[in-house]
mmCIF file with all atom_site columns, C-alpha atoms in Angstrom:
data_model
loop_
_atom_site.group_PDB
_atom_site.id
_atom_site.type_symbol
_atom_site.label_atom_id
_atom_site.label_alt_id
_atom_site.label_comp_id
_atom_site.label_asym_id
_atom_site.label_entity_id
_atom_site.label_seq_id
_atom_site.pdbx_PDB_ins_code
_atom_site.Cartn_x
_atom_site.Cartn_y
_atom_site.Cartn_z
_atom_site.occupancy
_atom_site.B_iso_or_equiv
_atom_site.pdbx_formal_charge
_atom_site.auth_seq_id
_atom_site.auth_comp_id
_atom_site.auth_asym_id
_atom_site.auth_atom_id
_atom_site.pdbx_PDB_model_num
ATOM 1   C CA . UNK A 1 1   ? -36.364 3.175   17.135  1.00 0.00 ? 192 UNK A CA 1
ATOM 2   C CA . UNK A 1 2   ? -32.994 4.623   16.321  1.00 0.00 ? 193 UNK A CA 1
ATOM 3   C CA . UNK A 1 3   ? -32.993 7.514   13.918  1.00 0.00 ? 194 UNK A CA 1
ATOM 4   C CA . UNK A 1 4   ? -30.654 10.169  12.526  1.00 0.00 ? 195 UNK A CA 1
ATOM 5   C CA . UNK A 1 5   ? -32.012 13.534  11.387  1.00 0.00 ? 196 UNK A CA 1
ATOM 6   C CA . UNK A 1 6   ? -30.216 16.096  9.269   1.00 0.00 ? 197 UNK A CA 1
ATOM 7   C CA . UNK A 1 7   ? -32.493 19.079  8.744   1.00 0.00 ? 198 UNK A CA 1
ATOM 8   C CA . UNK A 1 8   ? -30.362 21.035  6.257   1.00 0.00 ? 199 UNK A CA 1
ATOM 9   C CA . UNK A 1 9   ? -30.760 19.607  2.741   1.00 0.00 ? 200 UNK A CA 1
ATOM 10  C CA . UNK A 1 10  ? -28.321 22.171  1.336   1.00 0.00 ? 201 UNK A CA 1
ATOM 11  C CA . UNK A 1 11  ? -26.017 24.942  2.470   1.00 0.00 ? 202 UNK A CA 1
ATOM 12  C CA . UNK A 1 12  ? -23.953 27.615  0.733   1.00 0.00 ? 203 UNK A CA 1
ATOM 13  C CA . UNK A 1 13  ? -20.919 29.020  2.512   1.00 0.00 ? 204 UNK A CA 1
ATOM 14  C CA . UNK A 1 14  ? -18.248 31.511  1.509   1.00 0.00 ? 205 UNK A CA 1
ATOM 15  C CA . UNK A 1 15  ? -14.727 30.136  1.243   1.00 0.00 ? 206 UNK A CA 1
ATOM 16  C CA . UNK A 1 16  ? -12.677 30.478  4.459   1.00 0.00 ? 207 UNK A CA 1
ATOM 17  C CA . UNK A 1 17  ? -15.777 30.795  6.625   1.00 0.00 ? 208 UNK A CA 1
ATOM 18  C CA . UNK A 1 18  ? -16.657 28.240  9.294   1.00 0.00 ? 209 UNK A CA 1
ATOM 19  C CA . UNK A 1 19  ? -19.738 26.101  8.789   1.00 0.00 ? 210 UNK A CA 1
ATOM 20  C CA . UNK A 1 20  ? -21.859 23.987  11.119  1.00 0.00 ? 211 UNK A CA 1
ATOM 21  C CA . UNK A 1 21  ? -23.797 20.999  9.821   1.00 0.00 ? 212 UNK A CA 1
ATOM 22  C CA . UNK A 1 22  ? -26.601 19.861  12.093  1.00 0.00 ? 213 UNK A CA 1
ATOM 23  C CA . UNK A 1 23  ? -27.304 16.317  13.225  1.00 0.00 ? 214 UNK A CA 1
ATOM 24  C CA . UNK A 1 24  ? -29.716 15.027  15.825  1.00 0.00 ? 215 UNK A CA 1
ATOM 25  C CA . UNK A 1 25  ? -30.253 11.421  16.756  1.00 0.00 ? 216 UNK A CA 1
ATOM 26  C CA . UNK A 1 26  ? -32.678 9.298   18.654  1.00 0.00 ? 217 UNK A CA 1
ATOM 27  C CA . UNK A 1 27  ? -31.761 6.189   20.593  1.00 0.00 ? 218 UNK A CA 1
ATOM 28  C CA . UNK A 1 28  ? -32.473 4.612   23.942  1.00 0.00 ? 219 UNK A CA 1
ATOM 29  C CA . UNK A 1 29  ? -29.084 2.887   23.963  1.00 0.00 ? 220 UNK A CA 1
ATOM 30  C CA . UNK A 1 30  ? -26.445 4.181   26.366  1.00 0.00 ? 221 UNK A CA 1
ATOM 31  C CA . UNK A 1 31  ? -23.522 3.023   24.264  1.00 0.00 ? 222 UNK A CA 1
ATOM 32  C CA . UNK A 1 32  ? -23.263 4.251   20.703  1.00 0.00 ? 223 UNK A CA 1
ATOM 33  C CA . UNK A 1 33  ? -20.868 5.857   18.285  1.00 0.00 ? 224 UNK A CA 1
ATOM 34  C CA . UNK A 1 34  ? -21.436 8.904   16.107  1.00 0.00 ? 225 UNK A CA 1
ATOM 35  C CA . UNK A 1 35  ? -19.662 9.430   12.793  1.00 0.00 ? 226 UNK A CA 1
ATOM 36  C CA . UNK A 1 36  ? -19.496 11.977  10.022  1.00 0.00 ? 227 UNK A CA 1
ATOM 37  C CA . UNK A 1 37  ? -18.755 11.061  6.434   1.00 0.00 ? 228 UNK A CA 1
ATOM 38  C CA . UNK A 1 38  ? -18.091 13.159  3.354   1.00 0.00 ? 229 UNK A CA 1
ATOM 39  C CA . UNK A 1 39  ? -19.266 12.017  -0.063  1.00 0.00 ? 230 UNK A CA 1
ATOM 40  C CA . UNK A 1 40  ? -17.794 13.899  -3.048  1.00 0.00 ? 231 UNK A CA 1
ATOM 41  C CA . UNK A 1 41  ? -19.333 13.564  -6.494  1.00 0.00 ? 232 UNK A CA 1
ATOM 42  C CA . UNK A 1 42  ? -17.081 10.547  -7.105  1.00 0.00 ? 233 UNK A CA 1
ATOM 43  C CA . UNK A 1 43  ? -19.346 8.550   -4.781  1.00 0.00 ? 234 UNK A CA 1
ATOM 44  C CA . UNK A 1 44  ? -16.914 7.296   -2.159  1.00 0.00 ? 235 UNK A CA 1
ATOM 45  C CA . UNK A 1 45  ? -17.889 7.845   1.486   1.00 0.00 ? 236 UNK A CA 1
ATOM 46  C CA . UNK A 1 46  ? -14.909 9.308   3.326   1.00 0.00 ? 237 UNK A CA 1
ATOM 47  C CA . UNK A 1 47  ? -14.746 8.951   7.117   1.00 0.00 ? 238 UNK A CA 1
ATOM 48  C CA . UNK A 1 48  ? -14.135 12.305  8.822   1.00 0.00 ? 239 UNK A CA 1
ATOM 49  C CA . UNK A 1 49  ? -14.586 12.076  12.579  1.00 0.00 ? 240 UNK A CA 1
ATOM 50  C CA . UNK A 1 50  ? -15.882 9.887   15.407  1.00 0.00 ? 241 UNK A CA 1
ATOM 51  C CA . UNK A 1 51  ? -17.468 10.642  18.790  1.00 0.00 ? 242 UNK A CA 1
ATOM 52  C CA . UNK A 1 52  ? -18.265 7.991   21.398  1.00 0.00 ? 243 UNK A CA 1
ATOM 53  C CA . UNK A 1 53  ? -21.306 8.346   23.604  1.00 0.00 ? 244 UNK A CA 1
ATOM 54  C CA . UNK A 1 54  ? -19.133 8.171   26.724  1.00 0.00 ? 245 UNK A CA 1
ATOM 55  C CA . UNK A 1 55  ? -16.533 10.623  25.474  1.00 0.00 ? 246 UNK A CA 1
ATOM 56  C CA . UNK A 1 56  ? -16.577 13.764  27.610  1.00 0.00 ? 247 UNK A CA 1
ATOM 57  C CA . UNK A 1 57  ? -14.544 15.877  25.234  1.00 0.00 ? 248 UNK A CA 1
ATOM 58  C CA . UNK A 1 58  ? -15.622 16.887  21.762  1.00 0.00 ? 249 UNK A CA 1
ATOM 59  C CA . UNK A 1 59  ? -13.735 15.089  19.008  1.00 0.00 ? 250 UNK A CA 1
ATOM 60  C CA . UNK A 1 60  ? -11.438 17.062  16.710  1.00 0.00 ? 251 UNK A CA 1
ATOM 61  C CA . UNK A 1 61  ? -9.623  16.048  13.520  1.00 0.00 ? 252 UNK A CA 1
ATOM 62  C CA . UNK A 1 62  ? -7.758  18.851  11.816  1.00 0.00 ? 253 UNK A CA 1
ATOM 63  C CA . UNK A 1 63  ? -10.318 21.350  10.520  1.00 0.00 ? 254 UNK A CA 1
ATOM 64  C CA . UNK A 1 64  ? -13.195 19.129  11.654  1.00 0.00 ? 255 UNK A CA 1
ATOM 65  C CA . UNK A 1 65  ? -14.688 19.172  15.128  1.00 0.00 ? 256 UNK A CA 1
ATOM 66  C CA . UNK A 1 66  ? -17.799 17.584  16.508  1.00 0.00 ? 257 UNK A CA 1
ATOM 67  C CA . UNK A 1 67  ? -20.036 19.604  18.815  1.00 0.00 ? 258 UNK A CA 1
ATOM 68  C CA . UNK A 1 68  ? -21.483 16.808  20.935  1.00 0.00 ? 259 UNK A CA 1
ATOM 69  C CA . UNK A 1 69  ? -24.411 17.672  23.213  1.00 0.00 ? 260 UNK A CA 1
ATOM 70  C CA . UNK A 1 70  ? -25.556 14.388  24.684  1.00 0.00 ? 261 UNK A CA 1
ATOM 71  C CA . UNK A 1 71  ? -28.548 15.711  26.612  1.00 0.00 ? 262 UNK A CA 1
ATOM 72  C CA . UNK A 1 72  ? -29.887 17.302  23.428  1.00 0.00 ? 263 UNK A CA 1
ATOM 73  C CA . UNK A 1 73  ? -28.899 14.256  21.357  1.00 0.00 ? 264 UNK A CA 1
ATOM 74  C CA . UNK A 1 74  ? -27.083 16.382  18.853  1.00 0.00 ? 265 UNK A CA 1
ATOM 75  C CA . UNK A 1 75  ? -23.743 15.861  17.124  1.00 0.00 ? 266 UNK A CA 1
ATOM 76  C CA . UNK A 1 76  ? -23.078 18.807  14.855  1.00 0.00 ? 267 UNK A CA 1
ATOM 77  C CA . UNK A 1 77  ? -20.057 18.890  12.558  1.00 0.00 ? 268 UNK A CA 1
ATOM 78  C CA . UNK A 1 78  ? -18.049 22.103  12.481  1.00 0.00 ? 269 UNK A CA 1
ATOM 79  C CA . UNK A 1 79  ? -15.694 22.748  9.587   1.00 0.00 ? 270 UNK A CA 1
ATOM 80  C CA . UNK A 1 80  ? -13.331 25.633  10.191  1.00 0.00 ? 271 UNK A CA 1
ATOM 81  C CA . UNK A 1 81  ? -11.858 27.744  7.386   1.00 0.00 ? 272 UNK A CA 1
ATOM 82  C CA . UNK A 1 82  ? -13.841 26.065  4.623   1.00 0.00 ? 273 UNK A CA 1
ATOM 83  C CA . UNK A 1 83  ? -12.146 25.275  1.314   1.00 0.00 ? 274 UNK A CA 1
ATOM 84  C CA . UNK A 1 84  ? -13.492 24.752  -2.196  1.00 0.00 ? 275 UNK A CA 1
ATOM 85  C CA . UNK A 1 85  ? -12.670 21.056  -1.873  1.00 0.00 ? 276 UNK A CA 1
ATOM 86  C CA . UNK A 1 86  ? -15.117 20.806  1.020   1.00 0.00 ? 277 UNK A CA 1
ATOM 87  C CA . UNK A 1 87  ? -18.038 20.981  -1.423  1.00 0.00 ? 278 UNK A CA 1
ATOM 88  C CA . UNK A 1 88  ? -19.735 17.593  -1.090  1.00 0.00 ? 279 UNK A CA 1
ATOM 89  C CA . UNK A 1 89  ? -22.545 15.699  0.613   1.00 0.00 ? 280 UNK A CA 1
ATOM 90  C CA . UNK A 1 90  ? -22.063 15.202  4.339   1.00 0.00 ? 281 UNK A CA 1
ATOM 91  C CA . UNK A 1 91  ? -23.689 12.379  6.243   1.00 0.00 ? 282 UNK A CA 1
ATOM 92  C CA . UNK A 1 92  ? -24.114 11.904  9.960   1.00 0.00 ? 283 UNK A CA 1
ATOM 93  C CA . UNK A 1 93  ? -24.183 8.275   11.063  1.00 0.00 ? 284 UNK A CA 1
ATOM 94  C CA . UNK A 1 94  ? -24.648 6.274   14.251  1.00 0.00 ? 285 UNK A CA 1
ATOM 95  C CA . UNK A 1 95  ? -23.565 2.799   15.302  1.00 0.00 ? 286 UNK A CA 1
ATOM 96  C CA . UNK A 1 96  ? -25.463 1.156   18.143  1.00 0.00 ? 287 UNK A CA 1
ATOM 97  C CA . UNK A 1 97  ? -24.469 -0.835  21.171  1.00 0.00 ? 288 UNK A CA 1
ATOM 98  C CA . UNK A 1 98  ? -22.964 -4.252  20.712  1.00 0.00 ? 289 UNK A CA 1
ATOM 99  C CA . UNK A 1 99  ? -26.161 -6.247  20.618  1.00 0.00 ? 290 UNK A CA 1
ATOM 100 C CA . UNK A 1 100 ? -26.915 -4.589  17.292  1.00 0.00 ? 291 UNK A CA 1
ATOM 101 C CA . UNK A 1 101 ? -23.489 -3.176  16.577  1.00 0.00 ? 292 UNK A CA 1
ATOM 102 C CA . UNK A 1 102 ? -23.580 -4.525  13.085  1.00 0.00 ? 293 UNK A CA 1
ATOM 103 C CA . UNK A 1 103 ? -25.797 -1.625  12.122  1.00 0.00 ? 294 UNK A CA 1
ATOM 104 C CA . UNK A 1 104 ? -24.631 1.797   11.087  1.00 0.00 ? 295 UNK A CA 1
ATOM 105 C CA . UNK A 1 105 ? -27.517 4.050   10.094  1.00 0.00 ? 296 UNK A CA 1
ATOM 106 C CA . UNK A 1 106 ? -27.213 7.303   8.196   1.00 0.00 ? 297 UNK A CA 1
ATOM 107 C CA . UNK A 1 107 ? -29.059 10.583  8.018   1.00 0.00 ? 298 UNK A CA 1
ATOM 108 C CA . UNK A 1 108 ? -30.375 11.966  4.739   1.00 0.00 ? 299 UNK A CA 1
ATOM 109 C CA . UNK A 1 109 ? -27.333 14.184  4.284   1.00 0.00 ? 300 UNK A CA 1
ATOM 110 C CA . UNK A 1 110 ? -26.515 17.856  3.735   1.00 0.00 ? 301 UNK A CA 1
ATOM 111 C CA . UNK A 1 111 ? -25.148 19.135  0.444   1.00 0.00 ? 302 UNK A CA 1
ATOM 112 C CA . UNK A 1 112 ? -22.486 21.727  1.215   1.00 0.00 ? 303 UNK A CA 1
ATOM 113 C CA . UNK A 1 113 ? -21.411 24.140  -1.494  1.00 0.00 ? 304 UNK A CA 1
ATOM 114 C CA . UNK A 1 114 ? -18.454 26.435  -0.941  1.00 0.00 ? 305 UNK A CA 1
ATOM 115 C CA . UNK A 1 115 ? -18.465 29.720  -2.858  1.00 0.00 ? 306 UNK A CA 1
ATOM 116 C CA . UNK A 1 116 ? -15.103 31.186  -3.968  1.00 0.00 ? 307 UNK A CA 1
ATOM 117 C CA . UNK B 2 1   ? -4.118  0.632   -3.990  1.00 0.00 ? 123 UNK B CA 1
ATOM 118 C CA . UNK B 2 2   ? -7.237  1.926   -2.279  1.00 0.00 ? 124 UNK B CA 1
ATOM 119 C CA . UNK B 2 3   ? -8.534  0.294   0.892   1.00 0.00 ? 125 UNK B CA 1
ATOM 120 C CA . UNK B 2 4   ? -11.885 -0.857  -0.464  1.00 0.00 ? 126 UNK B CA 1
ATOM 121 C CA . UNK B 2 5   ? -12.229 -1.514  -4.182  1.00 0.00 ? 127 UNK B CA 1
ATOM 122 C CA . UNK B 2 6   ? -15.498 -2.087  -5.980  1.00 0.00 ? 128 UNK B CA 1
ATOM 123 C CA . UNK B 2 7   ? -15.971 -3.369  -9.515  1.00 0.00 ? 129 UNK B CA 1
ATOM 124 C CA . UNK B 2 8   ? -17.474 -2.521  -11.856 1.00 0.00 ? 130 UNK B CA 1
ATOM 125 C CA . UNK B 2 9   ? -17.879 1.203   -11.268 1.00 0.00 ? 131 UNK B CA 1
ATOM 126 C CA . UNK B 2 10  ? -20.845 1.375   -13.621 1.00 0.00 ? 132 UNK B CA 1
ATOM 127 C CA . UNK B 2 11  ? -23.274 -1.336  -14.711 1.00 0.00 ? 133 UNK B CA 1
ATOM 128 C CA . UNK B 2 12  ? -26.287 -1.295  -16.984 1.00 0.00 ? 134 UNK B CA 1
ATOM 129 C CA . UNK B 2 13  ? -28.377 -4.438  -17.015 1.00 0.00 ? 135 UNK B CA 1
ATOM 130 C CA . UNK B 2 14  ? -31.701 -5.617  -18.307 1.00 0.00 ? 136 UNK B CA 1
ATOM 131 C CA . UNK B 2 15  ? -34.351 -6.961  -15.988 1.00 0.00 ? 137 UNK B CA 1
ATOM 132 C CA . UNK B 2 16  ? -33.712 -10.540 -17.114 1.00 0.00 ? 138 UNK B CA 1
ATOM 133 C CA . UNK B 2 17  ? -29.934 -10.401 -16.773 1.00 0.00 ? 139 UNK B CA 1
ATOM 134 C CA . UNK B 2 18  ? -27.737 -11.897 -14.072 1.00 0.00 ? 140 UNK B CA 1
ATOM 135 C CA . UNK B 2 19  ? -24.753 -9.913  -12.918 1.00 0.00 ? 141 UNK B CA 1
ATOM 136 C CA . UNK B 2 20  ? -22.476 -9.664  -9.897  1.00 0.00 ? 142 UNK B CA 1
ATOM 137 C CA . UNK B 2 21  ? -20.912 -6.789  -8.002  1.00 0.00 ? 143 UNK B CA 1
ATOM 138 C CA . UNK B 2 22  ? -17.513 -7.355  -6.444  1.00 0.00 ? 144 UNK B CA 1
ATOM 139 C CA . UNK B 2 23  ? -15.930 -5.767  -3.404  1.00 0.00 ? 145 UNK B CA 1
ATOM 140 C CA . UNK B 2 24  ? -12.401 -6.331  -2.122  1.00 0.00 ? 146 UNK B CA 1
ATOM 141 C CA . UNK B 2 25  ? -10.801 -4.811  0.940   1.00 0.00 ? 147 UNK B CA 1
ATOM 142 C CA . UNK B 2 26  ? -7.062  -4.610  1.608   1.00 0.00 ? 148 UNK B CA 1
ATOM 143 C CA . UNK B 2 27  ? -7.344  -3.378  5.189   1.00 0.00 ? 149 UNK B CA 1
ATOM 144 C CA . UNK B 2 28  ? -7.336  -6.679  7.068   1.00 0.00 ? 150 UNK B CA 1
ATOM 145 C CA . UNK B 2 29  ? -10.838 -6.043  8.347   1.00 0.00 ? 151 UNK B CA 1
ATOM 146 C CA . UNK B 2 30  ? -13.219 -8.725  9.556   1.00 0.00 ? 152 UNK B CA 1
ATOM 147 C CA . UNK B 2 31  ? -16.594 -7.159  8.786   1.00 0.00 ? 153 UNK B CA 1
ATOM 148 C CA . UNK B 2 32  ? -18.022 -6.183  5.399   1.00 0.00 ? 154 UNK B CA 1
ATOM 149 C CA . UNK B 2 33  ? -21.246 -4.468  4.394   1.00 0.00 ? 155 UNK B CA 1
ATOM 150 C CA . UNK B 2 34  ? -23.478 -3.741  1.419   1.00 0.00 ? 156 UNK B CA 1
ATOM 151 C CA . UNK B 2 35  ? -25.429 -0.461  1.339   1.00 0.00 ? 157 UNK B CA 1
ATOM 152 C CA . UNK B 2 36  ? -27.873 0.870   -1.238  1.00 0.00 ? 158 UNK B CA 1
ATOM 153 C CA . UNK B 2 37  ? -28.000 4.607   -1.949  1.00 0.00 ? 159 UNK B CA 1
ATOM 154 C CA . UNK B 2 38  ? -31.003 5.771   -3.968  1.00 0.00 ? 160 UNK B CA 1
ATOM 155 C CA . UNK B 2 39  ? -31.688 9.318   -5.014  1.00 0.00 ? 161 UNK B CA 1
ATOM 156 C CA . UNK B 2 40  ? -33.324 11.362  -2.271  1.00 0.00 ? 162 UNK B CA 1
ATOM 157 C CA . UNK B 2 41  ? -33.111 8.509   0.265   1.00 0.00 ? 163 UNK B CA 1
ATOM 158 C CA . UNK B 2 42  ? -30.738 7.843   3.144   1.00 0.00 ? 164 UNK B CA 1
ATOM 159 C CA . UNK B 2 43  ? -28.257 5.021   2.761   1.00 0.00 ? 165 UNK B CA 1
ATOM 160 C CA . UNK B 2 44  ? -29.959 1.701   3.375   1.00 0.00 ? 166 UNK B CA 1
ATOM 161 C CA . UNK B 2 45  ? -28.084 -1.127  4.996   1.00 0.00 ? 167 UNK B CA 1
ATOM 162 C CA . UNK B 2 46  ? -28.589 -4.356  3.060   1.00 0.00 ? 168 UNK B CA 1
ATOM 163 C CA . UNK B 2 47  ? -26.238 -7.019  4.456   1.00 0.00 ? 169 UNK B CA 1
ATOM 164 C CA . UNK B 2 48  ? -23.507 -7.388  7.046   1.00 0.00 ? 170 UNK B CA 1
ATOM 165 C CA . UNK B 2 49  ? -20.879 -10.125 7.256   1.00 0.00 ? 171 UNK B CA 1
ATOM 166 C CA . UNK B 2 50  ? -18.520 -10.700 10.150  1.00 0.00 ? 172 UNK B CA 1
ATOM 167 C CA . UNK B 2 51  ? -15.760 -13.309 9.777   1.00 0.00 ? 173 UNK B CA 1
ATOM 168 C CA . UNK B 2 52  ? -17.542 -14.517 6.603   1.00 0.00 ? 174 UNK B CA 1
ATOM 169 C CA . UNK B 2 53  ? -20.804 -15.133 8.465   1.00 0.00 ? 175 UNK B CA 1
ATOM 170 C CA . UNK B 2 54  ? -23.905 -13.114 7.645   1.00 0.00 ? 176 UNK B CA 1
ATOM 171 C CA . UNK B 2 55  ? -25.042 -11.197 10.715  1.00 0.00 ? 177 UNK B CA 1
ATOM 172 C CA . UNK B 2 56  ? -27.606 -8.903  9.145   1.00 0.00 ? 178 UNK B CA 1
ATOM 173 C CA . UNK B 2 57  ? -30.111 -9.157  6.320   1.00 0.00 ? 179 UNK B CA 1
ATOM 174 C CA . UNK B 2 58  ? -32.196 -6.027  6.331   1.00 0.00 ? 180 UNK B CA 1
ATOM 175 C CA . UNK B 2 59  ? -35.269 -7.551  4.675   1.00 0.00 ? 181 UNK B CA 1
ATOM 176 C CA . UNK B 2 60  ? -33.625 -7.449  1.284   1.00 0.00 ? 182 UNK B CA 1
ATOM 177 C CA . UNK B 2 61  ? -35.532 -9.059  -1.636  1.00 0.00 ? 183 UNK B CA 1
ATOM 178 C CA . UNK B 2 62  ? -34.183 -12.407 -2.729  1.00 0.00 ? 184 UNK B CA 1
ATOM 179 C CA . UNK B 2 63  ? -33.230 -11.047 -6.148  1.00 0.00 ? 185 UNK B CA 1
ATOM 180 C CA . UNK B 2 64  ? -30.165 -9.739  -4.284  1.00 0.00 ? 186 UNK B CA 1
ATOM 181 C CA . UNK B 2 65  ? -27.924 -12.565 -3.134  1.00 0.00 ? 187 UNK B CA 1
ATOM 182 C CA . UNK B 2 66  ? -24.743 -11.818 -1.172  1.00 0.00 ? 188 UNK B CA 1
ATOM 183 C CA . UNK B 2 67  ? -21.694 -14.030 -0.966  1.00 0.00 ? 189 UNK B CA 1
ATOM 184 C CA . UNK B 2 68  ? -18.678 -13.685 1.306   1.00 0.00 ? 190 UNK B CA 1
ATOM 185 C CA . UNK B 2 69  ? -16.076 -16.355 0.498   1.00 0.00 ? 191 UNK B CA 1
ATOM 186 C CA . UNK B 2 70  ? -13.483 -14.835 2.850   1.00 0.00 ? 192 UNK B CA 1
ATOM 187 C CA . UNK B 2 71  ? -13.020 -11.731 4.989   1.00 0.00 ? 193 UNK B CA 1
ATOM 188 C CA . UNK B 2 72  ? -11.468 -9.807  2.112   1.00 0.00 ? 194 UNK B CA 1
ATOM 189 C CA . UNK B 2 73  ? -14.094 -10.366 -0.571  1.00 0.00 ? 195 UNK B CA 1
ATOM 190 C CA . UNK B 2 74  ? -17.785 -9.669  -0.796  1.00 0.00 ? 196 UNK B CA 1
ATOM 191 C CA . UNK B 2 75  ? -20.077 -10.188 -3.761  1.00 0.00 ? 197 UNK B CA 1
ATOM 192 C CA . UNK B 2 76  ? -23.620 -9.140  -4.534  1.00 0.00 ? 198 UNK B CA 1
ATOM 193 C CA . UNK B 2 77  ? -25.294 -11.361 -7.097  1.00 0.00 ? 199 UNK B CA 1
ATOM 194 C CA . UNK B 2 78  ? -28.135 -9.747  -8.996  1.00 0.00 ? 200 UNK B CA 1
ATOM 195 C CA . UNK B 2 79  ? -30.925 -11.408 -10.956 1.00 0.00 ? 201 UNK B CA 1
ATOM 196 C CA . UNK B 2 80  ? -34.310 -10.335 -12.346 1.00 0.00 ? 202 UNK B CA 1
ATOM 197 C CA . UNK B 2 81  ? -33.946 -6.829  -10.972 1.00 0.00 ? 203 UNK B CA 1
ATOM 198 C CA . UNK B 2 82  ? -36.515 -4.075  -11.261 1.00 0.00 ? 204 UNK B CA 1
ATOM 199 C CA . UNK B 2 83  ? -35.984 -0.493  -12.470 1.00 0.00 ? 205 UNK B CA 1
ATOM 200 C CA . UNK B 2 84  ? -36.421 0.742   -8.887  1.00 0.00 ? 206 UNK B CA 1
ATOM 201 C CA . UNK B 2 85  ? -33.282 -1.206  -7.978  1.00 0.00 ? 207 UNK B CA 1
ATOM 202 C CA . UNK B 2 86  ? -31.254 1.352   -9.925  1.00 0.00 ? 208 UNK B CA 1
ATOM 203 C CA . UNK B 2 87  ? -28.986 3.010   -7.354  1.00 0.00 ? 209 UNK B CA 1
ATOM 204 C CA . UNK B 2 88  ? -25.443 3.405   -6.119  1.00 0.00 ? 210 UNK B CA 1
ATOM 205 C CA . UNK B 2 89  ? -24.353 0.255   -4.290  1.00 0.00 ? 211 UNK B CA 1
ATOM 206 C CA . UNK B 2 90  ? -21.676 0.870   -1.710  1.00 0.00 ? 212 UNK B CA 1
ATOM 207 C CA . UNK B 2 91  ? -19.489 -1.709  -0.070  1.00 0.00 ? 213 UNK B CA 1
ATOM 208 C CA . UNK B 2 92  ? -17.804 -1.019  3.263   1.00 0.00 ? 214 UNK B CA 1
ATOM 209 C CA . UNK B 2 93  ? -15.545 -2.792  5.714   1.00 0.00 ? 215 UNK B CA 1
ATOM 210 C CA . UNK B 2 94  ? -14.615 -2.339  9.365   1.00 0.00 ? 216 UNK B CA 1
ATOM 211 C CA . UNK B 2 95  ? -12.205 -3.970  11.777  1.00 0.00 ? 217 UNK B CA 1
ATOM 212 C CA . UNK B 2 96  ? -15.056 -5.308  13.875  1.00 0.00 ? 218 UNK B CA 1
ATOM 213 C CA . UNK B 2 97  ? -18.626 -4.542  14.900  1.00 0.00 ? 219 UNK B CA 1
ATOM 214 C CA . UNK B 2 98  ? -17.967 -2.492  18.020  1.00 0.00 ? 220 UNK B CA 1
ATOM 215 C CA . UNK B 2 99  ? -19.599 0.918   18.412  1.00 0.00 ? 221 UNK B CA 1
ATOM 216 C CA . UNK B 2 100 ? -16.319 2.828   18.149  1.00 0.00 ? 222 UNK B CA 1
ATOM 217 C CA . UNK B 2 101 ? -15.271 1.272   14.868  1.00 0.00 ? 223 UNK B CA 1
ATOM 218 C CA . UNK B 2 102 ? -15.534 3.330   11.729  1.00 0.00 ? 224 UNK B CA 1
ATOM 219 C CA . UNK B 2 103 ? -16.420 1.808   8.393   1.00 0.00 ? 225 UNK B CA 1
ATOM 220 C CA . UNK B 2 104 ? -14.406 2.445   5.255   1.00 0.00 ? 226 UNK B CA 1
ATOM 221 C CA . UNK B 2 105 ? -16.258 2.628   1.967   1.00 0.00 ? 227 UNK B CA 1
ATOM 222 C CA . UNK B 2 106 ? -15.492 1.878   -1.639  1.00 0.00 ? 228 UNK B CA 1
ATOM 223 C CA . UNK B 2 107 ? -16.420 4.223   -4.467  1.00 0.00 ? 229 UNK B CA 1
ATOM 224 C CA . UNK B 2 108 ? -19.552 2.295   -5.265  1.00 0.00 ? 230 UNK B CA 1
ATOM 225 C CA . UNK B 2 109 ? -21.107 0.684   -8.297  1.00 0.00 ? 231 UNK B CA 1
ATOM 226 C CA . UNK B 2 110 ? -23.639 2.817   -10.143 1.00 0.00 ? 232 UNK B CA 1
ATOM 227 C CA . UNK B 2 111 ? -26.307 0.337   -11.272 1.00 0.00 ? 233 UNK B CA 1
ATOM 228 C CA . UNK B 2 112 ? -28.935 1.119   -13.869 1.00 0.00 ? 234 UNK B CA 1
ATOM 229 C CA . UNK B 2 113 ? -31.683 -1.427  -14.556 1.00 0.00 ? 235 UNK B CA 1
ATOM 230 C CA . UNK B 2 114 ? -33.387 -0.992  -17.914 1.00 0.00 ? 236 UNK B CA 1
#
């Protein structure tokens, strides 16, 4: 069965430092998509970055990059030069191949707190 | 105008009440979703609609009844809920159901059942 695991319930990081949020997944599908979302206290889930299972290069979006290691089934999010506004819950998510592409499943999340 | 709008933002209802949650997307997407987010639990997919047709019902109790009159609107009708149904209900939309398609979320409706 497909599963997303985020092993860090909470993290504290000093402002301007880089931070890595861990995500591992389990699937037997060959085609899938990996996503990271940010959820501030307001509740809205904000899409950050996407990585396809066939993409050979790691995805980058501004200060966000995804460290994709397919053989290890990991898709860690790296935030460079963290800012106070980065404090939020972060969720790793996966969408499966087309036969069940209607499903996006989420990990349990990591609460990131940035210290000034 | 935000991409995905949910109303109301907060709702308190008794167990015998009937209420509805509304979701509207202004992104021209074809797929819409309902998720439930409870404290200390991962987001749970409830329903998926694609071109107004339901493609996924994730074993959701019948006291939750979705409705999708068109690709831009999605409702969740609630009746005889239980206190454990208290949660944040998130609506999302996506262009399609392919693996490389991200979903965009609304701000959610915080539901409290008393």
